[in-house]
CSV table of C-alpha atoms and ligand atoms in Angstrom, one decimal:
chain,number,residue,atom,x,y,z
A,1,UNK,CA,-39.3,-70.2,-33.5
A,2,UNK,CA,-39.4,-72.1,-30.3
A,3,UNK,CA,-41.7,-75.1,-29.9
A,4,UNK,CA,-42.6,-76.6,-26.4
A,5,UNK,CA,-43.4,-80.2,-26.5
A,6,UNK,CA,-45.1,-81.5,-23.2
A,7,UNK,CA,-43.4,-84.8,-23.8
A,8,UNK,CA,-40.5,-86.3,-25.7
A,9,UNK,CA,-41.8,-87.6,-29.1
A,10,UNK,CA,-40.4,-90.4,-31.5
A,11,UNK,CA,-37.1,-89.7,-32.7
A,12,UNK,CA,-37.8,-89.2,-36.4
A,13,UNK,CA,-40.4,-86.6,-35.9
A,14,UNK,CA,-38.5,-84.9,-33.3
A,15,UNK,CA,-35.3,-84.5,-35.4
A,16,UNK,CA,-37.6,-83.1,-38.2
A,17,UNK,CA,-38.8,-80.5,-35.8
A,18,UNK,CA,-35.5,-79.7,-34.2
A,19,UNK,CA,-33.9,-79.1,-38.0
A,20,UNK,CA,-36.2,-76.1,-38.5
A,21,UNK,CA,-36.9,-74.6,-34.8
A,22,UNK,CA,-35.6,-74.5,-31.2
A,23,UNK,CA,-37.3,-77.4,-29.2
A,24,UNK,CA,-38.0,-77.5,-25.6
A,25,UNK,CA,-39.0,-80.6,-23.9
A,26,UNK,CA,-40.8,-81.0,-20.7
A,27,UNK,CA,-39.5,-84.4,-19.2
A,28,UNK,CA,-41.1,-84.6,-15.9
A,29,UNK,CA,-42.2,-87.8,-14.5
A,30,UNK,CA,-45.9,-86.9,-14.8
A,31,UNK,CA,-48.1,-84.8,-17.2
A,32,UNK,CA,-46.9,-81.2,-17.0
A,33,UNK,CA,-49.0,-79.2,-14.3
A,34,UNK,CA,-50.8,-76.2,-15.5
A,35,UNK,CA,-48.8,-73.9,-13.6
A,36,UNK,CA,-45.6,-75.4,-15.3
A,37,UNK,CA,-47.2,-75.2,-18.5
A,38,UNK,CA,-48.0,-71.3,-18.0
A,39,UNK,CA,-44.6,-70.6,-17.2
A,40,UNK,CA,-42.7,-72.6,-20.1
A,41,UNK,CA,-45.4,-71.5,-22.7
A,42,UNK,CA,-44.2,-67.8,-22.5
A,43,UNK,CA,-42.1,-66.8,-25.4
A,44,UNK,CA,-43.2,-70.2,-27.6
A,45,UNK,CA,-44.6,-70.0,-30.8
A,46,UNK,CA,-46.0,-73.4,-31.1
A,47,UNK,CA,-47.1,-76.2,-28.3
A,48,UNK,CA,-47.4,-79.8,-29.1
A,49,UNK,CA,-49.2,-81.7,-26.4
A,50,UNK,CA,-51.1,-84.7,-25.3
A,51,UNK,CA,-54.6,-85.6,-24.2
A,52,UNK,CA,-53.5,-85.8,-20.9
A,53,UNK,CA,-52.7,-82.0,-20.6
A,54,UNK,CA,-55.5,-79.4,-20.1
A,55,UNK,CA,-54.9,-76.4,-22.2
A,56,UNK,CA,-57.3,-74.1,-20.7
A,57,UNK,CA,-58.3,-70.5,-21.4
A,58,UNK,CA,-55.8,-69.5,-18.8
A,59,UNK,CA,-52.9,-71.2,-20.2
A,60,UNK,CA,-53.9,-70.0,-23.7
A,61,UNK,CA,-54.2,-66.5,-22.5
A,62,UNK,CA,-50.5,-66.3,-21.0
A,63,UNK,CA,-49.3,-67.4,-24.6
A,64,UNK,CA,-47.9,-66.0,-27.7
A,65,UNK,CA,-48.6,-69.3,-29.5
A,66,UNK,CA,-49.6,-69.6,-33.3
A,67,UNK,CA,-50.6,-73.1,-33.1
A,68,UNK,CA,-51.4,-75.8,-30.5
A,69,UNK,CA,-51.0,-79.3,-31.9
A,70,UNK,CA,-52.5,-82.2,-30.0
A,71,UNK,CA,-51.1,-85.7,-30.5
A,72,UNK,CA,-54.8,-87.4,-30.4
A,73,UNK,CA,-57.7,-87.2,-32.6
A,74,UNK,CA,-59.7,-86.2,-29.5
A,75,UNK,CA,-59.2,-82.7,-28.4
A,76,UNK,CA,-61.6,-81.8,-25.5
A,77,UNK,CA,-58.5,-81.3,-23.4
A,78,UNK,CA,-58.0,-77.9,-25.3
A,79,UNK,CA,-60.2,-75.0,-24.9
A,80,UNK,CA,-60.8,-74.5,-28.7
A,81,UNK,CA,-62.9,-71.6,-28.5
A,82,UNK,CA,-60.4,-69.6,-26.4
A,83,UNK,CA,-57.6,-70.5,-28.8
A,84,UNK,CA,-59.7,-69.6,-31.7
A,85,UNK,CA,-60.4,-66.1,-30.4
A,86,UNK,CA,-56.7,-65.4,-29.9
A,87,UNK,CA,-56.2,-66.6,-33.6
A,88,UNK,CA,-54.3,-69.7,-32.4
A,89,UNK,CA,-54.6,-72.7,-34.9
A,90,UNK,CA,-55.6,-76.1,-33.1
A,91,UNK,CA,-54.9,-79.2,-34.9
A,92,UNK,CA,-55.3,-83.2,-34.2
A,93,UNK,CA,-54.3,-86.4,-35.3
A,94,UNK,CA,-57.2,-87.9,-37.3
A,95,UNK,CA,-57.0,-90.7,-39.7
A,96,UNK,CA,-53.5,-92.0,-38.8
A,97,UNK,CA,-54.8,-94.0,-35.8
A,98,UNK,CA,-58.2,-95.4,-37.2
A,99,UNK,CA,-57.2,-98.8,-37.9
A,100,UNK,CA,-55.2,-99.3,-34.6
A,101,UNK,CA,-58.2,-98.1,-32.7
A,102,UNK,CA,-60.5,-100.2,-34.7
A,103,UNK,CA,-58.4,-103.3,-34.3
A,104,UNK,CA,-58.1,-102.5,-30.7
A,105,UNK,CA,-62.0,-102.4,-30.4
A,106,UNK,CA,-62.3,-105.8,-32.1
A,107,UNK,CA,-59.7,-107.2,-29.4
A,108,UNK,CA,-61.9,-105.9,-26.7
A,109,UNK,CA,-65.2,-107.3,-28.4
A,110,UNK,CA,-63.5,-110.7,-28.8
A,111,UNK,CA,-62.0,-110.9,-25.4
A,112,UNK,CA,-65.1,-109.9,-23.7
A,113,UNK,CA,-67.5,-112.3,-25.6
A,114,UNK,CA,-65.0,-115.1,-25.0
A,115,UNK,CA,-64.2,-114.2,-21.4
A,116,UNK,CA,-60.4,-114.2,-22.3
A,117,UNK,CA,-59.2,-112.1,-19.6
A,118,UNK,CA,-61.5,-113.7,-16.9
A,119,UNK,CA,-60.1,-117.1,-17.9
A,120,UNK,CA,-56.5,-115.9,-17.9
A,121,UNK,CA,-56.9,-114.6,-14.5
A,122,UNK,CA,-58.4,-118.0,-13.1
A,123,UNK,CA,-55.7,-119.8,-14.9
A,124,UNK,CA,-52.9,-117.7,-13.3
A,125,UNK,CA,-54.2,-118.1,-9.8
A,126,UNK,CA,-54.0,-121.9,-10.4
A,127,UNK,CA,-57.9,-122.5,-10.2
A,128,UNK,CA,-58.2,-124.2,-13.6
A,129,UNK,CA,-59.4,-127.8,-13.0
A,130,UNK,CA,-59.1,-128.8,-16.8
A,131,UNK,CA,-61.5,-129.0,-20.0
A,132,UNK,CA,-65.2,-129.7,-19.4
A,133,UNK,CA,-68.1,-129.3,-21.7
A,134,UNK,CA,-69.6,-126.3,-19.8
A,135,UNK,CA,-66.6,-124.6,-18.5
A,136,UNK,CA,-66.5,-120.8,-19.0
A,137,UNK,CA,-68.8,-120.6,-21.9
A,138,UNK,CA,-68.9,-117.3,-23.7
A,139,UNK,CA,-71.1,-116.2,-26.9
A,140,UNK,CA,-70.5,-116.4,-30.4
A,141,UNK,CA,-70.7,-113.4,-32.7
A,142,UNK,CA,-72.1,-115.2,-36.0
A,143,UNK,CA,-75.4,-113.7,-36.8
A,144,UNK,CA,-75.3,-111.2,-34.0
A,145,UNK,CA,-75.8,-107.4,-34.2
A,146,UNK,CA,-73.0,-104.8,-33.7
A,147,UNK,CA,-74.5,-101.6,-32.6
A,148,UNK,CA,-72.3,-98.8,-33.4
A,149,UNK,CA,-72.6,-95.4,-31.7
A,150,UNK,CA,-70.6,-92.7,-33.6
A,151,UNK,CA,-70.1,-93.0,-37.5
A,152,UNK,CA,-66.8,-91.0,-37.7
A,153,UNK,CA,-63.9,-92.7,-39.1
A,154,UNK,CA,-63.2,-95.1,-36.3
A,155,UNK,CA,-66.9,-96.2,-35.8
A,156,UNK,CA,-67.0,-96.9,-39.7
A,157,UNK,CA,-63.7,-98.8,-39.6
A,158,UNK,CA,-65.0,-101.0,-36.6
A,159,UNK,CA,-68.2,-101.6,-38.7
A,160,UNK,CA,-66.2,-102.5,-41.8
A,161,UNK,CA,-64.7,-105.4,-40.1
A,162,UNK,CA,-68.1,-106.9,-38.6
A,163,UNK,CA,-68.7,-109.0,-41.8
A,164,UNK,CA,-65.5,-111.1,-41.2
A,165,UNK,CA,-67.2,-112.4,-37.9
A,166,UNK,CA,-70.7,-112.9,-39.6
A,167,UNK,CA,-72.1,-109.7,-37.9
A,168,UNK,CA,-74.9,-107.3,-39.1
A,169,UNK,CA,-74.1,-103.7,-38.3
A,170,UNK,CA,-76.5,-101.1,-37.0
A,171,UNK,CA,-75.7,-97.6,-36.2
A,172,UNK,CA,-77.4,-94.9,-34.1
A,173,UNK,CA,-78.7,-92.0,-36.1
A,174,UNK,CA,-78.6,-89.7,-32.9
A,175,UNK,CA,-80.6,-87.1,-34.8
A,176,UNK,CA,-77.9,-86.0,-37.4
A,177,UNK,CA,-78.4,-87.2,-41.1
A,178,UNK,CA,-76.4,-90.3,-41.7
A,179,UNK,CA,-73.9,-90.5,-44.3
A,180,UNK,CA,-74.2,-92.6,-47.2
A,181,UNK,CA,-71.0,-94.1,-46.7
A,182,UNK,CA,-72.2,-95.5,-43.4
A,183,UNK,CA,-75.5,-96.7,-44.7
A,184,UNK,CA,-73.6,-99.0,-47.1
A,185,UNK,CA,-72.5,-101.1,-44.4
A,186,UNK,CA,-75.3,-100.7,-41.6
A,187,UNK,CA,-78.9,-100.1,-40.8
A,188,UNK,CA,-79.5,-96.8,-39.3
A,189,UNK,CA,-81.6,-97.2,-36.2
A,190,UNK,CA,-82.7,-94.7,-33.4
A,191,UNK,CA,-80.4,-94.8,-30.3
A,192,UNK,CA,-83.2,-96.6,-28.3
A,193,UNK,CA,-83.7,-99.2,-31.0
A,194,UNK,CA,-79.9,-99.7,-31.2
A,195,UNK,CA,-79.8,-100.2,-27.4
A,196,UNK,CA,-82.7,-102.9,-27.4
A,197,UNK,CA,-81.6,-104.9,-30.3
A,198,UNK,CA,-77.7,-104.9,-30.6
A,199,UNK,CA,-75.6,-107.8,-29.0
A,200,UNK,CA,-72.3,-105.6,-28.9
A,201,UNK,CA,-72.6,-102.0,-28.4
A,202,UNK,CA,-69.4,-100.0,-29.5
A,203,UNK,CA,-68.9,-96.5,-28.7
A,204,UNK,CA,-67.2,-94.0,-30.9
A,205,UNK,CA,-68.3,-90.5,-30.1
A,206,UNK,CA,-66.0,-87.6,-29.2
A,207,UNK,CA,-65.8,-86.7,-25.4
A,208,UNK,CA,-67.1,-83.3,-24.1
A,209,UNK,CA,-70.2,-82.0,-22.9
A,210,UNK,CA,-72.6,-83.1,-25.7
A,211,UNK,CA,-72.0,-86.9,-24.9
A,212,UNK,CA,-71.3,-86.9,-21.2
A,213,UNK,CA,-72.9,-89.9,-19.6
A,214,UNK,CA,-74.6,-90.7,-23.0
A,215,UNK,CA,-74.6,-94.1,-21.6
A,216,UNK,CA,-76.3,-93.8,-18.2
A,217,UNK,CA,-78.6,-96.0,-16.1
A,218,UNK,CA,-81.5,-95.4,-18.1
A,219,UNK,CA,-79.9,-96.7,-21.5
A,220,UNK,CA,-78.0,-99.5,-19.8
A,221,UNK,CA,-81.5,-100.8,-18.4
A,222,UNK,CA,-82.6,-100.6,-22.2
A,223,UNK,CA,-79.9,-103.1,-23.3
A,224,UNK,CA,-80.3,-107.0,-23.6
A,225,UNK,CA,-79.1,-108.8,-20.6
A,226,UNK,CA,-76.8,-110.6,-23.0
A,227,UNK,CA,-75.2,-107.4,-24.4
A,228,UNK,CA,-71.7,-106.3,-24.2
A,229,UNK,CA,-70.7,-102.7,-24.0
A,230,UNK,CA,-67.5,-101.6,-25.6
A,231,UNK,CA,-65.9,-98.1,-25.0
A,232,UNK,CA,-62.7,-97.0,-27.0
A,233,UNK,CA,-63.8,-93.5,-27.3
A,234,UNK,CA,-63.8,-91.3,-24.2
A,235,UNK,CA,-64.5,-92.2,-20.7
A,236,UNK,CA,-67.0,-89.3,-20.0
A,237,UNK,CA,-69.3,-91.0,-22.5
A,238,UNK,CA,-70.2,-93.6,-20.0
A,239,UNK,CA,-71.5,-93.0,-16.5
A,240,UNK,CA,-69.1,-95.5,-14.5
A,241,UNK,CA,-71.0,-95.6,-11.4
A,242,UNK,CA,-74.1,-96.6,-13.5
A,243,UNK,CA,-72.1,-99.2,-15.5
A,244,UNK,CA,-70.9,-100.7,-12.2
A,245,UNK,CA,-74.5,-101.0,-11.0
A,246,UNK,CA,-75.7,-102.7,-14.4
A,247,UNK,CA,-72.7,-105.1,-14.3
A,248,UNK,CA,-73.5,-106.0,-10.7
A,249,UNK,CA,-77.2,-106.7,-11.3
A,250,UNK,CA,-76.4,-108.2,-14.4
A,251,UNK,CA,-78.4,-106.2,-16.6
A,252,UNK,CA,-75.8,-106.5,-19.2
A,253,UNK,CA,-73.5,-109.2,-19.7
A,254,UNK,CA,-70.2,-107.6,-19.8
A,255,UNK,CA,-68.2,-104.5,-20.7
A,256,UNK,CA,-64.9,-103.8,-22.1
A,257,UNK,CA,-63.4,-100.4,-21.6
A,258,UNK,CA,-60.2,-98.8,-22.6
A,259,UNK,CA,-61.0,-95.1,-21.5
A,260,UNK,CA,-62.2,-93.8,-18.1
A,261,UNK,CA,-64.2,-90.9,-16.7
A,262,UNK,CA,-60.8,-89.8,-14.5
A,263,UNK,CA,-57.8,-91.3,-16.1
A,264,UNK,CA,-55.8,-92.9,-14.8
A,265,UNK,CA,-58.2,-93.6,-12.0
A,266,UNK,CA,-60.8,-96.4,-12.5
A,267,UNK,CA,-64.1,-96.4,-10.6
A,268,UNK,CA,-63.2,-98.9,-7.8
A,269,UNK,CA,-66.1,-101.2,-7.8
A,270,UNK,CA,-65.2,-102.0,-11.7
A,271,UNK,CA,-61.7,-103.2,-10.5
A,272,UNK,CA,-63.5,-106.0,-8.4
A,273,UNK,CA,-65.8,-107.2,-11.2
A,274,UNK,CA,-65.1,-110.3,-13.3
A,275,UNK,CA,-67.3,-109.4,-16.2
A,276,UNK,CA,-65.6,-106.3,-17.1
A,277,UNK,CA,-62.3,-105.9,-19.3
A,278,UNK,CA,-60.1,-103.0,-18.3
A,279,UNK,CA,-57.4,-101.9,-20.7
A,280,UNK,CA,-55.2,-98.8,-20.0
A,281,UNK,CA,-56.1,-96.4,-22.7
A,282,UNK,CA,-54.2,-98.6,-25.5
A,283,UNK,CA,-56.5,-98.1,-28.5
A,284,UNK,CA,-53.7,-96.2,-30.7
A,285,UNK,CA,-50.9,-97.6,-28.8
A,286,UNK,CA,-48.9,-99.2,-31.7
A,287,UNK,CA,-45.4,-98.3,-32.7
A,288,UNK,CA,-46.4,-97.3,-36.3
A,289,UNK,CA,-49.4,-95.3,-35.1
A,290,UNK,CA,-47.7,-93.4,-32.4
A,291,UNK,CA,-44.9,-92.5,-34.8
A,292,UNK,CA,-47.6,-91.2,-37.5
A,293,UNK,CA,-49.3,-89.3,-34.9
A,294,UNK,CA,-46.2,-87.7,-33.6
A,295,UNK,CA,-45.1,-87.1,-37.2
A,296,UNK,CA,-48.6,-85.4,-38.2
A,297,UNK,CA,-48.4,-82.9,-35.3
A,298,UNK,CA,-44.9,-81.9,-36.2
A,299,UNK,CA,-46.0,-81.4,-39.9
A,300,UNK,CA,-49.0,-79.4,-38.6
A,301,UNK,CA,-46.5,-76.9,-36.7
A,302,UNK,CA,-44.2,-76.9,-39.5
A,303,UNK,CA,-46.8,-75.8,-41.9
A,304,UNK,CA,-48.4,-73.2,-39.5
A,305,UNK,CA,-44.9,-71.6,-38.4
A,306,UNK,CA,-44.0,-71.3,-42.2
A,307,UNK,CA,-47.4,-69.6,-43.0
A,308,UNK,CA,-48.9,-72.5,-44.5
A,309,UNK,CA,-52.3,-74.0,-43.5
A,310,UNK,CA,-52.1,-77.0,-41.3
A,311,UNK,CA,-53.0,-80.4,-42.5
A,312,UNK,CA,-55.5,-81.4,-40.1
A,313,UNK,CA,-57.0,-78.4,-38.1
A,314,UNK,CA,-59.9,-79.3,-35.7
A,315,UNK,CA,-63.2,-78.1,-37.1
B,401,LIG,C1,-57.0,-90.2,-29.2
B,401,LIG,O1,-56.3,-89.7,-30.0
B,401,LIG,O2,-57.9,-89.3,-28.8
B,401,LIG,C2,-56.9,-91.6,-28.6
B,401,LIG,O3,-57.8,-91.5,-27.7
B,401,LIG,C3,-55.6,-91.9,-28.2
B,401,LIG,O4,-55.3,-93.3,-28.2
């Protein structure tokens, strides 16, 4: 059978796939276009793709696929309903990236509260005048509240590291029953209670219509003026225009973003602001994690093409 890869994947995973099936790799300089994808997908039984590719109902309709394996935990780039309607299995890569994203979230939290990137920029442009008592003061984390929005694997892994910094954890109930596991480490609050009482708010919900602009002008205005907003989930969760307004008006102290509404574009006013840290979607970007993500996608493809159930189907 033939598998289409929209990008080259780490060699161990690729070799395993090539040992079992024919493999075609798209090697273009930028993400594959929808038209190119439609052309290449014909006659392929499996597709391994990334979150940067939109796998629309139209693409799906032109295919004979048995599986679409996304190398990402998020899968809002795929029209899952259209795939399901044609009996195509869709898989993602949960678990293997949880710790990497949680670690990166903490990197952003620490960098934001201690103004790390702002300080580095100042130093690099030769503007540092030396140590003084009141120079570039940030805030400590000890005794503060970390508000987690989204208590899936990543939200829980971020929460689990909070005691190391002396933080207490709250999580947003968002209407759904809370899991006993998350209640062990955190206090459940309504979304509004969480917004008004947290010192750091970290977002870990999936992307898609249900969470689009969950953080908007209204919710930003409810946060503490000293609050820090961190987003390592999906850009669509935060209204970037509203965020730029809140940062400009100093309604919140700072933000740290790894994801954007229109990646790789960033809402231009954010680029000019000192009180926002902007990372280029690096949450899962470790050698170990990316190898594990690619291997899991390949395992899913191998399973489905040999008539077995996949390891990590999307629900
Ligand atoms: C994912 O897997 O959804 C992440 O955003 C990749 O870092």
